[in-house]
PDB file of C-alpha atoms in Angstrom:
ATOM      1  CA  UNK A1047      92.965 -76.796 -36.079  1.00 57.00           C
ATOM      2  CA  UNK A1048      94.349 -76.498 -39.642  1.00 60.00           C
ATOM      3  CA  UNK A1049      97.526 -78.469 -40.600  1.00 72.00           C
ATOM      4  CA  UNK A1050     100.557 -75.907 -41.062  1.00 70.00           C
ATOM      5  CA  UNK A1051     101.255 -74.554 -44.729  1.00 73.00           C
ATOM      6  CA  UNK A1052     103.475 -76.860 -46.503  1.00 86.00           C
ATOM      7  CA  UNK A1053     107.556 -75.152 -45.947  1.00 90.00           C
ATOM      8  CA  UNK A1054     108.745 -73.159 -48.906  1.00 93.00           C
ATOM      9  CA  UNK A1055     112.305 -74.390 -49.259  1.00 94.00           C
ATOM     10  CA  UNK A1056     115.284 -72.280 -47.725  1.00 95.00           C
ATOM     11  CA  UNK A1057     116.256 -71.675 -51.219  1.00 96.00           C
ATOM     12  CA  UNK A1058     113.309 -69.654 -52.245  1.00 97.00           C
ATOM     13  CA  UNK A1059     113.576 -66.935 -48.989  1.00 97.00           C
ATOM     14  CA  UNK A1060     115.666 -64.815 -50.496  1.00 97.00           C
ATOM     15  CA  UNK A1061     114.220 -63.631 -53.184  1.00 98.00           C
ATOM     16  CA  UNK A1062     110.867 -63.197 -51.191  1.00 98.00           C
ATOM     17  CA  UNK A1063     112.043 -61.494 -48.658  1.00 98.00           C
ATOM     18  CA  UNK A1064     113.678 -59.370 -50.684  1.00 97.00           C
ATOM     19  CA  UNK A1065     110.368 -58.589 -52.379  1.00 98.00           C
ATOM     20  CA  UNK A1066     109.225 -58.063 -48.885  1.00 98.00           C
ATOM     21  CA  UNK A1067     111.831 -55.450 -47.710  1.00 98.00           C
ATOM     22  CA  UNK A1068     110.933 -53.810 -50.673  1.00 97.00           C
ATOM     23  CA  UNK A1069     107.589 -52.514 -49.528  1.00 97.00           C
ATOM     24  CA  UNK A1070     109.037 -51.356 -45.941  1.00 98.00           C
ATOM     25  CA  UNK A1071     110.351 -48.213 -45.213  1.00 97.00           C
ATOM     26  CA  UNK A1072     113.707 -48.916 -43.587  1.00 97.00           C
ATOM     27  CA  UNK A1073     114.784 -52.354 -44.755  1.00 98.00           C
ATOM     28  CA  UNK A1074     116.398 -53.117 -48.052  1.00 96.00           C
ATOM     29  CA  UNK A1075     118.799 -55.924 -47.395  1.00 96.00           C
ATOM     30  CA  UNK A1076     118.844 -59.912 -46.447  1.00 97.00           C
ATOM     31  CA  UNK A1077     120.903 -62.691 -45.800  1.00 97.00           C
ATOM     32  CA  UNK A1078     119.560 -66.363 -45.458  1.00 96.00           C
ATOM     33  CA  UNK A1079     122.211 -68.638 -44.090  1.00 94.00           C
ATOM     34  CA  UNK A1080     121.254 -72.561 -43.613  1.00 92.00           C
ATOM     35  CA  UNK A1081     122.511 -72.680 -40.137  1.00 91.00           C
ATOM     36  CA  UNK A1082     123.884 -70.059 -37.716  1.00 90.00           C
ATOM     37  CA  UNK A1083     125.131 -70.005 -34.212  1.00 88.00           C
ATOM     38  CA  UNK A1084     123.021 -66.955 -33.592  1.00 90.00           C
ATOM     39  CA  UNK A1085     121.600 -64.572 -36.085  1.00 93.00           C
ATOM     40  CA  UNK A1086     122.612 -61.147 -33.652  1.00 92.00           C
ATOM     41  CA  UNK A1087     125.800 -62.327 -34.079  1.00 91.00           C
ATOM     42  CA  UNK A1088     125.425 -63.369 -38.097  1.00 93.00           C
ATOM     43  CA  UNK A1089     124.671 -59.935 -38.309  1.00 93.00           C
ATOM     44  CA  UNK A1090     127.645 -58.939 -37.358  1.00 92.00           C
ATOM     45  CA  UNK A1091     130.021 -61.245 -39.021  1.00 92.00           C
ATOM     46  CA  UNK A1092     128.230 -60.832 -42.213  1.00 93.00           C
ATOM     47  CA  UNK A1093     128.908 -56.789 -41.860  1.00 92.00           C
ATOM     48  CA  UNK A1094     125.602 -56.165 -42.760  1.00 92.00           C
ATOM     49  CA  UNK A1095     124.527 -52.530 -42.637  1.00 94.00           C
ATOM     50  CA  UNK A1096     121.319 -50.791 -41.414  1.00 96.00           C
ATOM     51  CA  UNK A1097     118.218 -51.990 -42.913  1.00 97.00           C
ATOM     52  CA  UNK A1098     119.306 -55.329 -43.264  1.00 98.00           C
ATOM     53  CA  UNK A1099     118.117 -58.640 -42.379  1.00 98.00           C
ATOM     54  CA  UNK A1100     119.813 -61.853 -41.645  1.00 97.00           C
ATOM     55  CA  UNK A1101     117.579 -65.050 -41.069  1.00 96.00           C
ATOM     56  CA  UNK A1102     118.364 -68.729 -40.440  1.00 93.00           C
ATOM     57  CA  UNK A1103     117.100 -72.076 -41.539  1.00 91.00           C
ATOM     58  CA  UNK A1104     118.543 -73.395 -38.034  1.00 87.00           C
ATOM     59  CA  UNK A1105     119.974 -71.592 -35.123  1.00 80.00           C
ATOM     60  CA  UNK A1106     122.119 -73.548 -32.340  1.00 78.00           C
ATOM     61  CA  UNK A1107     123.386 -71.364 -30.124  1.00 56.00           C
ATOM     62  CA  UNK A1108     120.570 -68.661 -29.309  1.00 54.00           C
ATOM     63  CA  UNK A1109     120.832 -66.546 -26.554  1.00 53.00           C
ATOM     64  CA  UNK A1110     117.915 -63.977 -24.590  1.00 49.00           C
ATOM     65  CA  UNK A1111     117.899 -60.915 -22.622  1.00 45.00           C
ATOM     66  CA  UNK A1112     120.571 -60.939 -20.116  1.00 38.00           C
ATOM     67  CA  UNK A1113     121.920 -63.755 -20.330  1.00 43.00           C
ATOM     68  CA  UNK A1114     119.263 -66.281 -20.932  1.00 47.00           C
ATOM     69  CA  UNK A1115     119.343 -68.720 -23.860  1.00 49.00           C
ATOM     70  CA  UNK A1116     117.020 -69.961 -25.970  1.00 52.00           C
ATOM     71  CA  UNK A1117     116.999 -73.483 -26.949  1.00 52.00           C
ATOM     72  CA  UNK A1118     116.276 -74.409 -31.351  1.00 57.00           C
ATOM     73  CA  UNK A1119     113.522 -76.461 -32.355  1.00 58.00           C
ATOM     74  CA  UNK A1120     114.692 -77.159 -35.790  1.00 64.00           C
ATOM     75  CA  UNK A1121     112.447 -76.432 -38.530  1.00 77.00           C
ATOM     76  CA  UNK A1122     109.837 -74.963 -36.605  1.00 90.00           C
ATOM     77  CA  UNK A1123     110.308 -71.612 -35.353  1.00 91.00           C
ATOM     78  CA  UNK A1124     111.751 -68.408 -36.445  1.00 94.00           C
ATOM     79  CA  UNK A1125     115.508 -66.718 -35.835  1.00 93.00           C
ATOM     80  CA  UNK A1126     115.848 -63.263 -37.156  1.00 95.00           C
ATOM     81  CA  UNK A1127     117.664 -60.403 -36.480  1.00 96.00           C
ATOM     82  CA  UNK A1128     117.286 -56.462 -37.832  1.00 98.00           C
ATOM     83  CA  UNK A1129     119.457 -54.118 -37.950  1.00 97.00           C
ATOM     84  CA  UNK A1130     118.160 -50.947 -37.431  1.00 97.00           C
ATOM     85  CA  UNK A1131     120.459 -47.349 -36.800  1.00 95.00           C
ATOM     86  CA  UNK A1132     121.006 -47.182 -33.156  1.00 93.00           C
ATOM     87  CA  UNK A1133     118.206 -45.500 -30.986  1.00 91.00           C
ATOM     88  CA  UNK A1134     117.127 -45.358 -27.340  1.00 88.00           C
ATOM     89  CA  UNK A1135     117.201 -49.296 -25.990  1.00 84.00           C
ATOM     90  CA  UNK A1136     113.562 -48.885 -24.644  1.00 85.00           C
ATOM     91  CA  UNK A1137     111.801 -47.779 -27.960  1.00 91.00           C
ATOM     92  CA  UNK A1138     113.588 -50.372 -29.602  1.00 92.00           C
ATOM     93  CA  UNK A1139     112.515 -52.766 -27.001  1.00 90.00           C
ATOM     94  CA  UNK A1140     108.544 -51.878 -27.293  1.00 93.00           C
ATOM     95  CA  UNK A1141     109.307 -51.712 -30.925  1.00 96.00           C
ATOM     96  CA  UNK A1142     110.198 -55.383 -31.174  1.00 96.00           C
ATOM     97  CA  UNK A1143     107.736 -55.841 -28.889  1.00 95.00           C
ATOM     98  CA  UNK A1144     104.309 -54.083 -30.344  1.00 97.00           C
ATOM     99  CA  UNK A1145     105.896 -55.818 -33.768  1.00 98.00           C
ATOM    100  CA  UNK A1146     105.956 -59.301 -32.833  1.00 97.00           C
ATOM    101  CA  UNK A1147     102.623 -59.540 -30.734  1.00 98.00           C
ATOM    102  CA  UNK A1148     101.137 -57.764 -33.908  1.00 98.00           C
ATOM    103  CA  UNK A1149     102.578 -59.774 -36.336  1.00 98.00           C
ATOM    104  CA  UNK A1150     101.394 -62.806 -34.489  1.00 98.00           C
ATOM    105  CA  UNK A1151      97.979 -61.955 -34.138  1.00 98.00           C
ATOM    106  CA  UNK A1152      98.136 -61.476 -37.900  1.00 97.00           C
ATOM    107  CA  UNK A1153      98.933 -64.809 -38.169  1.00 97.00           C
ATOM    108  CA  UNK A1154      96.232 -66.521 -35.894  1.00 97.00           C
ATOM    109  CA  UNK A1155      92.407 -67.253 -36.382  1.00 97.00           C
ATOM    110  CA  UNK A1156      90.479 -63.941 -35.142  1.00 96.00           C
ATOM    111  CA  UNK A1157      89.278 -66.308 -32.125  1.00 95.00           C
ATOM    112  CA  UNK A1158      92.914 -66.747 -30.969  1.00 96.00           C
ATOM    113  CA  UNK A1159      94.472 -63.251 -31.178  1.00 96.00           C
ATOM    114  CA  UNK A1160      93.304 -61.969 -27.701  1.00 95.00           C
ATOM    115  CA  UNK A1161      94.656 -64.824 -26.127  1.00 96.00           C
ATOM    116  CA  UNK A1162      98.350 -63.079 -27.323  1.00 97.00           C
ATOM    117  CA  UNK A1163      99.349 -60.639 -25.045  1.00 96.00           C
ATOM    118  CA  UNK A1164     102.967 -59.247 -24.209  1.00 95.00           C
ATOM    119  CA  UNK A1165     105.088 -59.980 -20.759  1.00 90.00           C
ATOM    120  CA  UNK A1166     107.255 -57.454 -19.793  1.00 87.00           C
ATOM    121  CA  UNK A1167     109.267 -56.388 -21.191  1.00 82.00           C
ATOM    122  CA  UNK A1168     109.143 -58.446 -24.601  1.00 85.00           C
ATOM    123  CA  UNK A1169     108.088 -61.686 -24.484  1.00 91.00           C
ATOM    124  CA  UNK A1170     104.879 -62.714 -26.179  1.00 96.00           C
ATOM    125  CA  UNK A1171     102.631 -65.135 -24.203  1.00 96.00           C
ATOM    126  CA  UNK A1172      99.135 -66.513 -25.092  1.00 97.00           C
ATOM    127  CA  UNK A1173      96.403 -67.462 -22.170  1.00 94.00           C
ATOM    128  CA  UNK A1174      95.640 -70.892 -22.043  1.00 92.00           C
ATOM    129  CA  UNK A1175      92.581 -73.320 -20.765  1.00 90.00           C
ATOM    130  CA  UNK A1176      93.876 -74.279 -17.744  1.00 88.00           C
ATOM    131  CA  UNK A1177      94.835 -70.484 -16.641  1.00 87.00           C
ATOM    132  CA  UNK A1178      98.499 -71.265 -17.384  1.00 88.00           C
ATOM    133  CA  UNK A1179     100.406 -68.708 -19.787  1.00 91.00           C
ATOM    134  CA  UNK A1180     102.983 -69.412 -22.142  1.00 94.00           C
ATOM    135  CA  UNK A1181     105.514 -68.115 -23.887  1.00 94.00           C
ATOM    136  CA  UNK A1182     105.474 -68.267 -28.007  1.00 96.00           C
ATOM    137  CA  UNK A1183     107.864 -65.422 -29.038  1.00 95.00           C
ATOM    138  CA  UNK A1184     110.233 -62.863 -27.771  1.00 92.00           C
ATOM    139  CA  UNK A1185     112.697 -60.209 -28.856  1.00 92.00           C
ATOM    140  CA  UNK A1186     116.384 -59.347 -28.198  1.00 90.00           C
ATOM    141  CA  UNK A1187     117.938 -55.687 -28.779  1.00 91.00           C
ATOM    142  CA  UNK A1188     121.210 -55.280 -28.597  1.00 91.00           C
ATOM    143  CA  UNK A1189     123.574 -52.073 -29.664  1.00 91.00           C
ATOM    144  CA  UNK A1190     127.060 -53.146 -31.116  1.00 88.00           C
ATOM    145  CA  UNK A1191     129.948 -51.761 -33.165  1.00 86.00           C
ATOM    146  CA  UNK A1192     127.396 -48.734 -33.554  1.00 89.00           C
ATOM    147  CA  UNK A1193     124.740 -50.594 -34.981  1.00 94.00           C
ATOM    148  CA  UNK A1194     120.982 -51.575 -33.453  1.00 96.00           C
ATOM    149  CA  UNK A1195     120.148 -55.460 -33.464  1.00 95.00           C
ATOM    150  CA  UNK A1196     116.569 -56.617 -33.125  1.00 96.00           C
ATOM    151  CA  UNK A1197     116.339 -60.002 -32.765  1.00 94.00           C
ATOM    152  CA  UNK A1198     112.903 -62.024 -32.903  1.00 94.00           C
ATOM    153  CA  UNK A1199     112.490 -65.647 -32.007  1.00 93.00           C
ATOM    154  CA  UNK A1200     108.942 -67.456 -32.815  1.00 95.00           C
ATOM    155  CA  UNK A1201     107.693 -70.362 -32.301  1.00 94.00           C
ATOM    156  CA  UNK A1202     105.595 -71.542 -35.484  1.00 95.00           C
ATOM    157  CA  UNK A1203     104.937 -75.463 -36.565  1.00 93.00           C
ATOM    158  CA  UNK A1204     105.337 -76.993 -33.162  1.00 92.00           C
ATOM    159  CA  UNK A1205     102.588 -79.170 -32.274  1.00 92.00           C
ATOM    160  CA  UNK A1206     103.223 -79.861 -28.734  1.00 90.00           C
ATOM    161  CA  UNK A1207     105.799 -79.789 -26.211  1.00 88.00           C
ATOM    162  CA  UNK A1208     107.312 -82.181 -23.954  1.00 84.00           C
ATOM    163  CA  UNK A1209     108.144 -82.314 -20.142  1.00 85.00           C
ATOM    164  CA  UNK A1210     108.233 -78.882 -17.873  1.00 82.00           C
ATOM    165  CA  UNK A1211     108.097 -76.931 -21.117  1.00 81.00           C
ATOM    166  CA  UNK A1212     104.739 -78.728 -21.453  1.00 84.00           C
ATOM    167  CA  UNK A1213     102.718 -75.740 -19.389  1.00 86.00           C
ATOM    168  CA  UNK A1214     105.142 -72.869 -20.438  1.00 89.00           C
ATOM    169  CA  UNK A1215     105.341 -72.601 -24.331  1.00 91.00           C
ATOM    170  CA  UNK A1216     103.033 -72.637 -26.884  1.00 95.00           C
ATOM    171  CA  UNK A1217     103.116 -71.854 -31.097  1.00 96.00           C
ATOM    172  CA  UNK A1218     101.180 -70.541 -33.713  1.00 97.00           C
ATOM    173  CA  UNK A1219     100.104 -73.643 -35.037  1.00 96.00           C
ATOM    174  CA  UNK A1220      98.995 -74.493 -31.423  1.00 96.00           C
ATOM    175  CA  UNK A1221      96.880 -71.402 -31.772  1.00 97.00           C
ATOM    176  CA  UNK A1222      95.527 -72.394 -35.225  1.00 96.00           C
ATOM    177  CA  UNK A1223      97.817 -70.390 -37.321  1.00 96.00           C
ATOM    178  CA  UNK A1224      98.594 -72.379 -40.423  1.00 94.00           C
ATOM    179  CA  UNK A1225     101.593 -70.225 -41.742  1.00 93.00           C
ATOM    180  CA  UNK A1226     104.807 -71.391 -42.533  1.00 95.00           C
ATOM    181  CA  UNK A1227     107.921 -69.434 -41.104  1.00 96.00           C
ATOM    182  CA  UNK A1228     108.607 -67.490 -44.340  1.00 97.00           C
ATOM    183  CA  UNK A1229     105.532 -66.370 -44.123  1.00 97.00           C
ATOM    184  CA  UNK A1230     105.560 -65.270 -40.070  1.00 97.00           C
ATOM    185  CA  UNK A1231     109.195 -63.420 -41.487  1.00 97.00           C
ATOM    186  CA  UNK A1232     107.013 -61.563 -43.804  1.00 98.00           C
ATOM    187  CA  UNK A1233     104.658 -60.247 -41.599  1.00 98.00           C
ATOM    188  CA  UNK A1234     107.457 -59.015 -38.857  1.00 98.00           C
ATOM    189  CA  UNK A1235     109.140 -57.119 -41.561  1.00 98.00           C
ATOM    190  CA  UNK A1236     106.210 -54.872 -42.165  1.00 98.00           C
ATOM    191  CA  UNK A1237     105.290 -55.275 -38.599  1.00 98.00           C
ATOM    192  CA  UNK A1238     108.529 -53.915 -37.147  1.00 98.00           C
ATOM    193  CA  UNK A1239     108.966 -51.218 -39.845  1.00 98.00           C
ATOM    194  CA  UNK A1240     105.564 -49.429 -38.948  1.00 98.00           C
ATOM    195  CA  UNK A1241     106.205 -49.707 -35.275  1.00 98.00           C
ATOM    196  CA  UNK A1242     109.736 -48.269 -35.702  1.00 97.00           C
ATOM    197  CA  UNK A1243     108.153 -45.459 -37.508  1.00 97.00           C
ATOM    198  CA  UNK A1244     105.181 -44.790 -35.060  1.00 97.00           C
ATOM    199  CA  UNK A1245     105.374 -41.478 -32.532  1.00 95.00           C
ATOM    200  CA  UNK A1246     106.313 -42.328 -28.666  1.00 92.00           C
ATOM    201  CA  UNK A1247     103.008 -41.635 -27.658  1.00 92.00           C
ATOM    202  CA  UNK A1248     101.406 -44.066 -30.091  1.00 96.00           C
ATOM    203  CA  UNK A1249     104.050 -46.692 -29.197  1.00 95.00           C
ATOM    204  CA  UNK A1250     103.555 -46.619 -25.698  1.00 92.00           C
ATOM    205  CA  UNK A1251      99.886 -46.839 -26.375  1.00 93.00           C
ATOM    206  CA  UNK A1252      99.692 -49.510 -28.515  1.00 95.00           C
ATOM    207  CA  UNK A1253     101.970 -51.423 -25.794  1.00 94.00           C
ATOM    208  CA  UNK A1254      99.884 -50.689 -22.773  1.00 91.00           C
ATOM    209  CA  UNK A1255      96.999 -52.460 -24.684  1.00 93.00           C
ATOM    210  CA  UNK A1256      98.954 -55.343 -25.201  1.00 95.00           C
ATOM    211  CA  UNK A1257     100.336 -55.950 -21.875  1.00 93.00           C
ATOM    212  CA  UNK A1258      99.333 -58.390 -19.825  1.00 91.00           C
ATOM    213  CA  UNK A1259     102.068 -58.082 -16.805  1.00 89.00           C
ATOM    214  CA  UNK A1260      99.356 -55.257 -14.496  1.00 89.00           C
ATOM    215  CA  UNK A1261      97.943 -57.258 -12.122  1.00 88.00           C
ATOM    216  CA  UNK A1262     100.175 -60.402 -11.942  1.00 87.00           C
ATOM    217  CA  UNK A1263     102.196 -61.778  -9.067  1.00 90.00           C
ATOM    218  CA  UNK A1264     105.916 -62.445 -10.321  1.00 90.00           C
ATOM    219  CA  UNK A1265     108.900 -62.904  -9.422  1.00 92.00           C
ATOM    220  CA  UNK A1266     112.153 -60.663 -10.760  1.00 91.00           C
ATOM    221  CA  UNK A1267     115.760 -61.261 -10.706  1.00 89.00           C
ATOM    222  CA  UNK A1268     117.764 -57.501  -9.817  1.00 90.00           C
ATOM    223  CA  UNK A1269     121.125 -57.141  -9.244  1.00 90.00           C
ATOM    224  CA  UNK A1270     120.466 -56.529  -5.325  1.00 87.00           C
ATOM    225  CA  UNK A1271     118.453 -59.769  -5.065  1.00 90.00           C
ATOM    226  CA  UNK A1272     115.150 -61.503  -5.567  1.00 92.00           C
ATOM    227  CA  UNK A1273     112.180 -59.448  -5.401  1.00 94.00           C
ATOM    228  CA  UNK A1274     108.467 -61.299  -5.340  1.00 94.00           C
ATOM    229  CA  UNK A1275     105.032 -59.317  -5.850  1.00 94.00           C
ATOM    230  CA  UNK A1276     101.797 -57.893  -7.358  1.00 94.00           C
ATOM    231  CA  UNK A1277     102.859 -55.590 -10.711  1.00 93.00           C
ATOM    232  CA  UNK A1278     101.284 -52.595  -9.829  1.00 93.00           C
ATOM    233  CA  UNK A1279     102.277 -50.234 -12.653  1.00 88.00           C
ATOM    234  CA  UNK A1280     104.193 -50.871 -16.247  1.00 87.00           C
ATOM    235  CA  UNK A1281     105.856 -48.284 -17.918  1.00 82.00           C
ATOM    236  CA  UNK A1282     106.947 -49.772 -21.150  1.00 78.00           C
ATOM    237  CA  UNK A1283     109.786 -47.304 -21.504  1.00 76.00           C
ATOM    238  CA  UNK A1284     111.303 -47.524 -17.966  1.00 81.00           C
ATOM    239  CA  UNK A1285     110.249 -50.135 -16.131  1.00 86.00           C
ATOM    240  CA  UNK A1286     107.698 -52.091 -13.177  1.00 90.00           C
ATOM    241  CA  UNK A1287     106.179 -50.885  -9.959  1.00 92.00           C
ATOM    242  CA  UNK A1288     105.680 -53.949  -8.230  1.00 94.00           C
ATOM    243  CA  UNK A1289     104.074 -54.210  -4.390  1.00 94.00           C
ATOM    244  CA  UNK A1290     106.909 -56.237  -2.656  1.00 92.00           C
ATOM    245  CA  UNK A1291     106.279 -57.258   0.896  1.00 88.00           C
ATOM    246  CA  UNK A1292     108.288 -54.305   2.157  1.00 88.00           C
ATOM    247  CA  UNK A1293     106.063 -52.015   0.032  1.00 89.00           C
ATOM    248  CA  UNK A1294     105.719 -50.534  -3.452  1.00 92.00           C
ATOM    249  CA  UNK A1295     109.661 -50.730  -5.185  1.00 92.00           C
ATOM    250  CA  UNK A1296     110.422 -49.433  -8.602  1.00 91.00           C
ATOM    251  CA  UNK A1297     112.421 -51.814 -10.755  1.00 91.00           C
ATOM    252  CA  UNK A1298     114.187 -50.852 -13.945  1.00 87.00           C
ATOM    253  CA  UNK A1299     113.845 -52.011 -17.432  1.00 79.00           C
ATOM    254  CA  UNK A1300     118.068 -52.561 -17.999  1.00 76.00           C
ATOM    255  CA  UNK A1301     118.483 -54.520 -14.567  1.00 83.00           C
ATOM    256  CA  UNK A1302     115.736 -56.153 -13.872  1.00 85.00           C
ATOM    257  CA  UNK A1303     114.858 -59.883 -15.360  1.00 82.00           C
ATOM    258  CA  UNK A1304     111.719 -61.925 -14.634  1.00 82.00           C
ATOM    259  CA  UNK A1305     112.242 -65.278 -12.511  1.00 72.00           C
ATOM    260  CA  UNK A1306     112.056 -68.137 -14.726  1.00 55.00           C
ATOM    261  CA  UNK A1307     109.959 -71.384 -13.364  1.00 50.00           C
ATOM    262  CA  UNK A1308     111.242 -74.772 -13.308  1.00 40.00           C
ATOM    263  CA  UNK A1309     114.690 -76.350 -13.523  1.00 35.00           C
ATOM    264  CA  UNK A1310     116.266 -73.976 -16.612  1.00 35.00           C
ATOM    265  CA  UNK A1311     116.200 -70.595 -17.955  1.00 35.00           C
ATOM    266  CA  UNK A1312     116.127 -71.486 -21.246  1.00 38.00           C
ATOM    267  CA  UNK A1313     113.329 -71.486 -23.451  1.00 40.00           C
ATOM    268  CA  UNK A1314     111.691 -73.348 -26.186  1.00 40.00           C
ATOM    269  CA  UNK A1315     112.240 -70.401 -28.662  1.00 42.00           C
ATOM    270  CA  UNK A1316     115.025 -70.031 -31.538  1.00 36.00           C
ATOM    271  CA  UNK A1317     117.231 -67.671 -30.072  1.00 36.00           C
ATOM    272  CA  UNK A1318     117.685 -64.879 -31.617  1.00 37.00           C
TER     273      UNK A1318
END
């Protein structure tokens, strides 16, 4: 496994990333900040339009889909949000999705990329030796003040990691990427503009062929309680058929969280 790429210095994102936005379709605007509490809510504060995109050196305070948080690794992962004109939550959702797993596997040796696959709804896992999978990136969308917020958080330069987060996240590096995180910014830009700009159809598609949630016993959090089982059915756009002991039972996508392992919710990623 290759040593990562040496770091560019914070000062030099701006201007390439503004060369980057340049050959999208939809974005044409970014902020770098050293240090943020959370880029969604940068995004925000900054009053950035659509089309924009506001990254961090460090983020302290990142937060998941409903309600989880995401722990910062300093210096080693990626916190980034887009902001995008509002549009349904679910194509959003498999947009960020389809963008990160194929931004990733971009980013990997050609050995490595099947190993990436996506966990419903939008967390990007890779398979591991011991049958164990674990999680390296996953997205956020939010809709506020009338604006869409895509938030990506990936884990890059770690090498390893410690305790019960040992079996349960992985990075790039880990995978034998040798990027550094401007460079995994990069390659989401272009990766989330082309997926924001592909038909349903060909979303859905491209998502079905990523996920790796069919077949797997899990566990989900709903608001009428815990429900355990075989995941019978994904449907990218609404949510999981899962065989529960009392029989098949649909969940949905907005309510419906998987059960996190171990003694915390939160994960190894940069919130985003």
């Amino acid at each position: 496994m290759g040593d990562p790429a040496a770091e560019r210095p914070l000062e030099s994102w701006p201007d390439a990333l503004e060369a980057a936005c340049a050959r999208t379709r939809l974005f044409r605007h970014v902020r770098v900040v050293r240090e943020t509490g959370s880029t969604q809510d940068a995004a925000l504060h900054l009053g950035l339009s659509a089309g924009s995109l506001v990254t961090a050196g460090r983020q302290v305070h990142g937060r998941g889909r409903l309600g989880a948080a995401w722990a910062d690794t300093a210096g080693e992962g990626v916190a980034c949000t887009f902001t995008v004109e509002p549009m349904a939550p679910e194509r959003l959702a498999m947009s960020a999705a389809v963008a990160v797993a194929s931004a990733a596997r971009a980013c990997v040796p050609e050995g490595s990329r099947e190993r990436l696959g996506l966990k419903w709804p939008n967390d990007l896992q890779a398979s591991w030796a011991d049958g164990s999978r674990r999680k390296v990136a996953g997205a956020l969308v939010e809709v506020r003040d009338g604006l869409a917020l895509v938030g990506i958080g990936v884990n890059v330069r770690q090498r390893a990691f410690d305790g019960p987060l040992a079996d349960r996240a992985a990075s790039l590096h880990m995978l034998g990427a040798t990027h550094d995180r401007l460079a995994v910014i990069e390659r989401l830009l272009a990766c989330l503009d082309e997926a924001l700009a592909l038909g349903l159809a060909e979303l859905e598609r491209r998502y079905r062929d990523l996920d790796r949630t069919i077949g797997q016993r899990m566990r989900f959090q709903t608001p009428s309680g815990e429900v355990e089982g075989e995941v019978l059915r994904c449907d990218p756009a609404r949510g999981l058929e899962v065989r529960a002991s009392e029989g098949p039972v649909w969940l949905p996508a907005a309510t419906t969280r998987v059960h996190v392992e171990g003694p915390s919710d939160r994960s190894t990623l940069h919130g985003s």
